CSV table of C-alpha atoms in Angstrom, one decimal:
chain,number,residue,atom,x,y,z
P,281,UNK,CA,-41.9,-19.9,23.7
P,282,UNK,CA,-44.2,-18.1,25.3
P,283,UNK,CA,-46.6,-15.2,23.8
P,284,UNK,CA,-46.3,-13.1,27.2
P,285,UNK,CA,-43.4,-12.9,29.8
P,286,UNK,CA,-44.3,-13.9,33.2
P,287,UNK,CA,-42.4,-11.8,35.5
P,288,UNK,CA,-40.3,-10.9,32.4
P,289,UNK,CA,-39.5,-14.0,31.1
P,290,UNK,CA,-41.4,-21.4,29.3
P,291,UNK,CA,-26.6,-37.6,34.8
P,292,UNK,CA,-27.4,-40.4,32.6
P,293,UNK,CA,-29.7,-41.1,30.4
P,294,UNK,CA,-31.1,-44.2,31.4
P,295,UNK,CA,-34.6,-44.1,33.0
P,296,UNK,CA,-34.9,-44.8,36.7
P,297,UNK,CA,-38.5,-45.1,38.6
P,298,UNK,CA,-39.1,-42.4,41.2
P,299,UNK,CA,-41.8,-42.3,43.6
P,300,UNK,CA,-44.3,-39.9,42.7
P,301,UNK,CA,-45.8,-39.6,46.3
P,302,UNK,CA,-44.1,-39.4,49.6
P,303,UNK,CA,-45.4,-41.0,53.2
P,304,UNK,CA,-47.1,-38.4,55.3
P,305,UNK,CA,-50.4,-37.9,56.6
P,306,UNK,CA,-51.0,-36.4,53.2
P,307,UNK,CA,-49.5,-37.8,50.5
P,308,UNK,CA,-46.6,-35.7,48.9
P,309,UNK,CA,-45.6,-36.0,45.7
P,310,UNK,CA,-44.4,-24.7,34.2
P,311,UNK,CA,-48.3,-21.3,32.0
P,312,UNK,CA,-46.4,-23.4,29.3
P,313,UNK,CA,-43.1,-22.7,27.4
P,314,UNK,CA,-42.0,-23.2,23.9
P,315,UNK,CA,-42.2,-26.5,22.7
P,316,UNK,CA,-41.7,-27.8,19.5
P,317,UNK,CA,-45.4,-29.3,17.3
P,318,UNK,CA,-43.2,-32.3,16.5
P,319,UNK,CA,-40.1,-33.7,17.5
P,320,UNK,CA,-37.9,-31.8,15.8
P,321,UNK,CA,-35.7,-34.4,12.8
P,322,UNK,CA,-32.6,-34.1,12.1
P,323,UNK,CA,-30.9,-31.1,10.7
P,324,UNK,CA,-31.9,-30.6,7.1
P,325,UNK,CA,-29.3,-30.0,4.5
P,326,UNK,CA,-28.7,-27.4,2.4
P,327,UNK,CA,-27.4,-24.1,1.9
P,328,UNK,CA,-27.5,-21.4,4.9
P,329,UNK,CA,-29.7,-18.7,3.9
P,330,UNK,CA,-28.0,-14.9,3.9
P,331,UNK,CA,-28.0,-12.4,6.5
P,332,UNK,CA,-30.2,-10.1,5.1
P,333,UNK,CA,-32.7,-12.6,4.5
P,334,UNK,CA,-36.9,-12.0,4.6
P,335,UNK,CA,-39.1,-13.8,5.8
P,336,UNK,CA,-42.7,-14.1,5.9
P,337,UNK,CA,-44.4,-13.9,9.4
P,338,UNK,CA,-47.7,-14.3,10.4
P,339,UNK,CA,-48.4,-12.0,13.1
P,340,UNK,CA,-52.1,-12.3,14.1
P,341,UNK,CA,-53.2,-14.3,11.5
P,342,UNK,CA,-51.7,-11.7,8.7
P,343,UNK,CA,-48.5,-12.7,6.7
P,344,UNK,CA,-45.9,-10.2,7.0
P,345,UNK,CA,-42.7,-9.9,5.3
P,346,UNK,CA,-40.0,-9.2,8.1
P,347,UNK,CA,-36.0,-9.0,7.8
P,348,UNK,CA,-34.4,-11.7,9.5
P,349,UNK,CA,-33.2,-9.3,12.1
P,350,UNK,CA,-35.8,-7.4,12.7
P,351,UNK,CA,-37.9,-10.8,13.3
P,352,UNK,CA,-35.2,-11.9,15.7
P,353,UNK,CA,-35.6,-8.4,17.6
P,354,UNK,CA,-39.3,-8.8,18.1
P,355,UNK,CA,-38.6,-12.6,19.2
P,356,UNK,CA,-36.3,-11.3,22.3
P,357,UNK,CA,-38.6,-8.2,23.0
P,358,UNK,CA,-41.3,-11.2,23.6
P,359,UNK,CA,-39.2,-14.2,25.1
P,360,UNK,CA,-36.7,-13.0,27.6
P,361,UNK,CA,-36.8,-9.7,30.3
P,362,UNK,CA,-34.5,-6.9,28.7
P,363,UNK,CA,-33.4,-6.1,32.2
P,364,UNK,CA,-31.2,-10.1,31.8
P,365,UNK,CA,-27.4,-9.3,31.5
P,366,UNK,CA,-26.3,-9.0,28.0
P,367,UNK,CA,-24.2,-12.3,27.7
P,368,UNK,CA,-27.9,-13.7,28.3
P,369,UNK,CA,-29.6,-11.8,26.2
P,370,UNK,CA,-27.0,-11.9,23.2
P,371,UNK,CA,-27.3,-16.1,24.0
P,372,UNK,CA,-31.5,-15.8,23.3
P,373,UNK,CA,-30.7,-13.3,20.2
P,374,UNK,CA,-28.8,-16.4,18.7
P,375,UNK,CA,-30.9,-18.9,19.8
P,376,UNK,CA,-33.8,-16.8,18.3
P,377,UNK,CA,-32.3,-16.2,15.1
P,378,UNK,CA,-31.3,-20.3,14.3
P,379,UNK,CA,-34.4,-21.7,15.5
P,380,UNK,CA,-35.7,-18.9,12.7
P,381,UNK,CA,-33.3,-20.2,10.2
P,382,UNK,CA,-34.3,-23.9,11.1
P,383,UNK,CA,-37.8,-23.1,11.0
P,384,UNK,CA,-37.2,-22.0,7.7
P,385,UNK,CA,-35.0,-25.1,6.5
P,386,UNK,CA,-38.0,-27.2,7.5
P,387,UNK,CA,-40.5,-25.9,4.5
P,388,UNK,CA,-43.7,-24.0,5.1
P,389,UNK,CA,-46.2,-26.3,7.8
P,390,UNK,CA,-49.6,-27.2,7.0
P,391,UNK,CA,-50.2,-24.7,10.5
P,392,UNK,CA,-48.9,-21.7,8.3
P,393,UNK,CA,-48.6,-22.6,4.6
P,394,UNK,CA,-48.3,-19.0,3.7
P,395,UNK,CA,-45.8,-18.3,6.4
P,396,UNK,CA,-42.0,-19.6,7.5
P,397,UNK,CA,-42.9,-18.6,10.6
P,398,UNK,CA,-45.6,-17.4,12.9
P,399,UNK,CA,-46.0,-15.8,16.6
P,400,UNK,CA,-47.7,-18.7,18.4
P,401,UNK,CA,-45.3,-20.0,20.4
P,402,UNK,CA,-46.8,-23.1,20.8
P,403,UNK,CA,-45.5,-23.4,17.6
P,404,UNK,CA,-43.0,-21.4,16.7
P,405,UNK,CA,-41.7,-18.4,18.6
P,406,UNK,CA,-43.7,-15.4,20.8
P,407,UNK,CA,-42.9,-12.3,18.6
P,408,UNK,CA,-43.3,-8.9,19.8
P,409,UNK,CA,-43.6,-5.3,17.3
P,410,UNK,CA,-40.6,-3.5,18.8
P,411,UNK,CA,-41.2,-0.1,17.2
P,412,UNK,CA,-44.5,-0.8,18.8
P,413,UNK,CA,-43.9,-1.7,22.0
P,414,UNK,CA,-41.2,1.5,21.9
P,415,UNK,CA,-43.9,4.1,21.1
P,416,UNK,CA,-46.2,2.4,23.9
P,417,UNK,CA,-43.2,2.8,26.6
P,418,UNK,CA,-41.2,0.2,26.0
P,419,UNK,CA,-37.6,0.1,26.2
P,420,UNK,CA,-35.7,-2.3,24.1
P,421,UNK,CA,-32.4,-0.8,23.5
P,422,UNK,CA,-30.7,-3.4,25.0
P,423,UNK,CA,-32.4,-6.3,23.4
P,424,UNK,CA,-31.6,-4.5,20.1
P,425,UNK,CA,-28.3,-3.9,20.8
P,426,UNK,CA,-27.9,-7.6,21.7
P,427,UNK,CA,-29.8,-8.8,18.6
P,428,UNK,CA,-27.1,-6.1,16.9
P,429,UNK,CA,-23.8,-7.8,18.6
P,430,UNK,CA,-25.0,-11.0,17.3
P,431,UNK,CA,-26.2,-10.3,13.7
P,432,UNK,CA,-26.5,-13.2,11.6
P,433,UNK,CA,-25.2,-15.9,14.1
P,434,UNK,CA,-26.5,-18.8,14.0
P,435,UNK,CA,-25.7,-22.6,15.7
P,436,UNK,CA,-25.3,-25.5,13.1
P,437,UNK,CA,-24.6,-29.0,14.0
P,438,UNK,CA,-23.0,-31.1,10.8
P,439,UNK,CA,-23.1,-27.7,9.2
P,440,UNK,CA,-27.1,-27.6,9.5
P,441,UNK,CA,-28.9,-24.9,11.8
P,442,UNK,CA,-30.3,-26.3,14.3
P,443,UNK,CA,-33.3,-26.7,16.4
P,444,UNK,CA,-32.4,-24.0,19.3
P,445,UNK,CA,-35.1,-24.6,21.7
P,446,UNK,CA,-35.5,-23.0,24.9
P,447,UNK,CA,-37.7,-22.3,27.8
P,448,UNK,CA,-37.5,-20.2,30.7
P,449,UNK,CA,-36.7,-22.2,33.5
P,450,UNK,CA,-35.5,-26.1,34.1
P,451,UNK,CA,-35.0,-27.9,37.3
P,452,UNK,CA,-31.3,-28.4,38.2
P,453,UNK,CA,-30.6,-30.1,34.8
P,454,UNK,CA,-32.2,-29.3,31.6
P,455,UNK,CA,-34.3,-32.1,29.8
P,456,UNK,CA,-33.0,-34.3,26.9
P,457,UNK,CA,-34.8,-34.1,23.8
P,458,UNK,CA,-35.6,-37.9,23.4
P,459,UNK,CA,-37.1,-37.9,27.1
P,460,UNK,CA,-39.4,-35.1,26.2
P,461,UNK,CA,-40.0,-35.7,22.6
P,462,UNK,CA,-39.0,-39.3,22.0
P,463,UNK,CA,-35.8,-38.6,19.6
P,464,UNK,CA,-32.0,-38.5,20.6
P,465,UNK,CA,-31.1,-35.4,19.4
P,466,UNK,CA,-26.9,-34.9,19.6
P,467,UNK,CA,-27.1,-31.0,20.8
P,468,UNK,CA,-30.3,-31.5,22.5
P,469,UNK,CA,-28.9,-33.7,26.0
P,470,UNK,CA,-29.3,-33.1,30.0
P,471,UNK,CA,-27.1,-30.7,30.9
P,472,UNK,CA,-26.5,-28.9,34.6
P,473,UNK,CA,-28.9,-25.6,34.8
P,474,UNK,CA,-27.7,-24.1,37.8
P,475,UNK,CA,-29.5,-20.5,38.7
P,476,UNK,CA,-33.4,-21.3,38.7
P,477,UNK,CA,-34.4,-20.5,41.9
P,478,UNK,CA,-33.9,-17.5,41.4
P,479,UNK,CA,-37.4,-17.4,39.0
P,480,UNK,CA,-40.3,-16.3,41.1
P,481,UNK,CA,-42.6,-19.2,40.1
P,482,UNK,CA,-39.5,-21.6,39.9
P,483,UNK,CA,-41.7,-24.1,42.1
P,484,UNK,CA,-45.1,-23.6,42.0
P,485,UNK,CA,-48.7,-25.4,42.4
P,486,UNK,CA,-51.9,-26.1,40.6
P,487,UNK,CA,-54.6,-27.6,43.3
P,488,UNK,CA,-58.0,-29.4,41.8
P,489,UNK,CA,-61.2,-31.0,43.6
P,490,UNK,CA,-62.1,-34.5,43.0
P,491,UNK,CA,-64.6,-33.5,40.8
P,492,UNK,CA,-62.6,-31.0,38.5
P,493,UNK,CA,-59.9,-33.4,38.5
P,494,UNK,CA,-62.1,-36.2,37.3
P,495,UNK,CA,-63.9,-34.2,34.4
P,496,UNK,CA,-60.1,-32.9,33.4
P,497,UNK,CA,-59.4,-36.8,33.1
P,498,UNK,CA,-62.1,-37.8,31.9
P,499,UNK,CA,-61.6,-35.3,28.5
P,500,UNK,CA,-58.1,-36.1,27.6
P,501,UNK,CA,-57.9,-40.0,29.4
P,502,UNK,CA,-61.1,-41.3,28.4
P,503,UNK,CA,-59.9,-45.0,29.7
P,504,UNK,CA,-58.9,-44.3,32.9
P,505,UNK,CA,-60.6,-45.4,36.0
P,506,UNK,CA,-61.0,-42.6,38.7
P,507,UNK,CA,-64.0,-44.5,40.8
P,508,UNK,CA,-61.6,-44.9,44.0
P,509,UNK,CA,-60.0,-42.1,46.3
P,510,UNK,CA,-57.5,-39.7,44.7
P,511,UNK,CA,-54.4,-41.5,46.8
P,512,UNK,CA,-54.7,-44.4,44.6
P,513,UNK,CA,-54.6,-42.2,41.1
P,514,UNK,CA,-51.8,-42.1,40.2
P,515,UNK,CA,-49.2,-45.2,40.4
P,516,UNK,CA,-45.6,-46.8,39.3
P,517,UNK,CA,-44.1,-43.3,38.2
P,518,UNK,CA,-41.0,-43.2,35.9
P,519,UNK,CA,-38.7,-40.1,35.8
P,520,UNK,CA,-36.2,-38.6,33.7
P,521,UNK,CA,-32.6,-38.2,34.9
P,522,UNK,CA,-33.6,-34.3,34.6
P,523,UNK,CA,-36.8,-35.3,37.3
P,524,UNK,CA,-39.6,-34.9,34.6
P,525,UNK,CA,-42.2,-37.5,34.8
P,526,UNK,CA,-41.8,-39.3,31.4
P,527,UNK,CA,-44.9,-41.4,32.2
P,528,UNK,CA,-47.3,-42.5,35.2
P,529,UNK,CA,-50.3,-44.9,36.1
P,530,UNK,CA,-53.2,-42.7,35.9
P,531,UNK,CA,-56.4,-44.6,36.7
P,532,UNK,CA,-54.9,-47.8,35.8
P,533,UNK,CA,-53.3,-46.5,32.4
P,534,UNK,CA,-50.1,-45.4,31.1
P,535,UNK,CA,-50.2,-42.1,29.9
P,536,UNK,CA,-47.0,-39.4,28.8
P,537,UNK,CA,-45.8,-37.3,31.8
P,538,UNK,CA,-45.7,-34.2,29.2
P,539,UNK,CA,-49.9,-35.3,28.7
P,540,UNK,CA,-51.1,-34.8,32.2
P,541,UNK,CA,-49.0,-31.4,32.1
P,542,UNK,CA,-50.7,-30.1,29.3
P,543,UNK,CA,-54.4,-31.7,30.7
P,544,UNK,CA,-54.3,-29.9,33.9
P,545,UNK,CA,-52.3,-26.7,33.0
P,546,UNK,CA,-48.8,-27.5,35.3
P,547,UNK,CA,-45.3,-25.6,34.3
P,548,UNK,CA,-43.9,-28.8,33.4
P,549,UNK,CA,-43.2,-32.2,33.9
P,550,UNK,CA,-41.2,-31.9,37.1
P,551,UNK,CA,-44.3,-32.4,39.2
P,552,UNK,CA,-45.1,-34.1,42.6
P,553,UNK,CA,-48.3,-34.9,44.3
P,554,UNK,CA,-50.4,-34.0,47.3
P,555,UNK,CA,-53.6,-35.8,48.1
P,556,UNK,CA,-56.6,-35.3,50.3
P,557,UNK,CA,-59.7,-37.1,50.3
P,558,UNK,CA,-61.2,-34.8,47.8
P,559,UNK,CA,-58.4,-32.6,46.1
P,560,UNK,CA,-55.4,-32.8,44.1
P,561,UNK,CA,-52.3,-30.7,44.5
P,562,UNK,CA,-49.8,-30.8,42.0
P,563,UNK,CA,-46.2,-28.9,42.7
P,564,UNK,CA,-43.7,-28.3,39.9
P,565,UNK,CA,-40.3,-27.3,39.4
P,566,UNK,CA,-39.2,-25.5,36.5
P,567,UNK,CA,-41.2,-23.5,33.8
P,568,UNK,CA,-41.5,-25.0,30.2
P,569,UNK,CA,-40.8,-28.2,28.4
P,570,UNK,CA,-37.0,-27.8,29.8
P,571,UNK,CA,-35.1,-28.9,26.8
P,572,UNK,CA,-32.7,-26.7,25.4
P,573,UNK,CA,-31.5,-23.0,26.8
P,574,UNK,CA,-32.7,-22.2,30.1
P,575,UNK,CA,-33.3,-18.6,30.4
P,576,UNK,CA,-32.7,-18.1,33.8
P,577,UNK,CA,-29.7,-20.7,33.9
P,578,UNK,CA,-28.7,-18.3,31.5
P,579,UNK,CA,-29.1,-15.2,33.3
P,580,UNK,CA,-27.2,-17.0,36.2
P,581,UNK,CA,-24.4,-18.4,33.8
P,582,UNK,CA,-24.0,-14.7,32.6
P,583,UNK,CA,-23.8,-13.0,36.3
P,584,UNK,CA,-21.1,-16.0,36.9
P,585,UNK,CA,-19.4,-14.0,33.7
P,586,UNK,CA,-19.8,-16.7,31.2
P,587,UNK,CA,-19.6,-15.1,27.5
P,588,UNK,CA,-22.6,-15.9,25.1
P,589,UNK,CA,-20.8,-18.4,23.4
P,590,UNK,CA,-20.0,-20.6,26.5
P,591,UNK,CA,-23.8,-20.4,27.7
P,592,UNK,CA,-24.7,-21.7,24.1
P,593,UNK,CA,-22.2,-23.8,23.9
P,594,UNK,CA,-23.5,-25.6,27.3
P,595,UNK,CA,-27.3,-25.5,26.6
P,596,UNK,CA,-26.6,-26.8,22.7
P,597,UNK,CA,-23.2,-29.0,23.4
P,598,UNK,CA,-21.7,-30.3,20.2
P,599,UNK,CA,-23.3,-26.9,18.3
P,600,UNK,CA,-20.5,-24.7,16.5
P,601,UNK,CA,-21.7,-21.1,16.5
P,602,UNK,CA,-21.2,-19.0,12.7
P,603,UNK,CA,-22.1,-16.5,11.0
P,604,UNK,CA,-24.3,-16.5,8.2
């Protein structure tokens, strides 16, 4: 979940092998989204907290005590464009405010032991002051009015909250949980994600020299063998149903699709390859880790006038939205 928007916003299940080049004279083959610090368990049990619950937040390394609300508020100021329609923007209030309430299920983490929740959104959520960012210019009546709409709903699973990821852009099918993280999660599957073209940096590219590449791999895969020409680098790909490389032959080892995205900065795991004798080009689809909500699938699912409970209901299916 990203700390700052970019341009205001990151079939079956079985595993089938995809090429990761293509012939040519060349061969062919999302800045990161919210993803979770560990594969996120099973829904704990217990009571659902109140509406008007506080929490503690640590915004900039300070702990600050927040309603629940008001937390959600500056969540959606941060994660998704206020110019979305509302159906999208009332489907991130509620996805905001139950990956809160999860968050908070799950204990205090060793990252923030004086905190439920903080504003890295590596970890937990991008969080934005909006009082602040309304005396600085900003307008975010309509995120409030969304978070408003929404108050204290939240989607459980087996009467749990649960983990509401999202990111801002998939490929034409969101990514399952167990592909991404290595754990079948019920409300966490592939679904269709129709609308993401319509992202600016929906496909996009990252292009390296020999030598950068090399001293990338070298840092996070110390084993590999990079000593021949980049064509034969990467080998014996295997994709997700959703097209994310789940894992791939990097200078002769096996290493996790969702490792070389985070060792050589790409928008996700979608990727393909162009070689030349002494580059690398990777190109991507998509923007984020890809599990859960898309935010542009929902924006599109919202123009095609789907309510807010019918995009969460497709992002998170088996999830029963209530109200705290």
């Amino acid at each position: 979940m990203r700390r700052l928007l970019l341009t205001g916003c990151a079939l079956v299940l079985a595993l089938y092998l995809l090429p990761l080049f293509w012939p040519g004279e060349h061969t062919d083959v999302s800045a990161p989204a919210a993803s979770l610090p560990n594969p996120p368990a099973a829904p704990a049990d217990g009571a659902l907290p109140s509406a008007d619950t506080m929490l503690t937040v640590e915004i900039d390394g300070v702990s600050t005590e927040l309603p629940l609300e008001t937390y959600v508020e500056g969540v959606v100021a941060a994660e998704i464009p206020n110019d979305f329609p509302d159906a999208a923007l009332r489907a991130q209030a509620v996805a905001a405010r139950t990956y809160a309430v999860y968050k908070l299920s799950r204990g205090r983490p060793d990252a923030h032991p004086d905190a439920d929740v903080c504003d890295d959104f590596h970890h937990c959520a991008a969080y934005r002051d909006p009082a602040a960012q309304t005396a600085g210019g900003g307008d975010y009546r309509r995120v409030r009015q969304a978070v408003r709409d929404t108050a204290g709903e939240i989607l459980t699973y087996d009467h749990s909250p649960i983990a509401a990821v999202f990111h801002c852009v998939s490929g034409s099918r969101t990514e399952s949980a167990a592909d991404v993280w290595g754990e079948d999660i019920p409300y966490l599957q592939s679904v269709t994600s129709p609308g993401g073209s319509a992202y600016s940096g929906y496909e996009a590219a990252v292009t390296l020299s020999a030598g950068e590449f090399r001293s990338k791999a070298a840092q996070a895969f110390p084993s590999s063998n990079l000593s021949n020409a980049p064509e034969d680098w990467f080998k014996a790909s295997q994709r997700s149903a959703a097209g994310g490389i789940l894992s791939v032959e990097l200078g002769g080892v096996r290493v996790k699709g969702t490792a070389v995205r985070e060792a050589f900065g790409l928008q996700s795991t979608n990727f393909t390859i162009l070689t030349t004798e002494n580059s690398i080009t990777f190109h991507t689809i998509g923007y984020g880790h890809g599990v859960g909500l898309s935010q542009y699938g929902a924006k599109y699912l919202a123009e095609q006038g789907a309510h807010y409970e019918q995009i969460l209901t497709h992002y998170y299916p088996g999830a029963v939205l209530q109200t705290l």
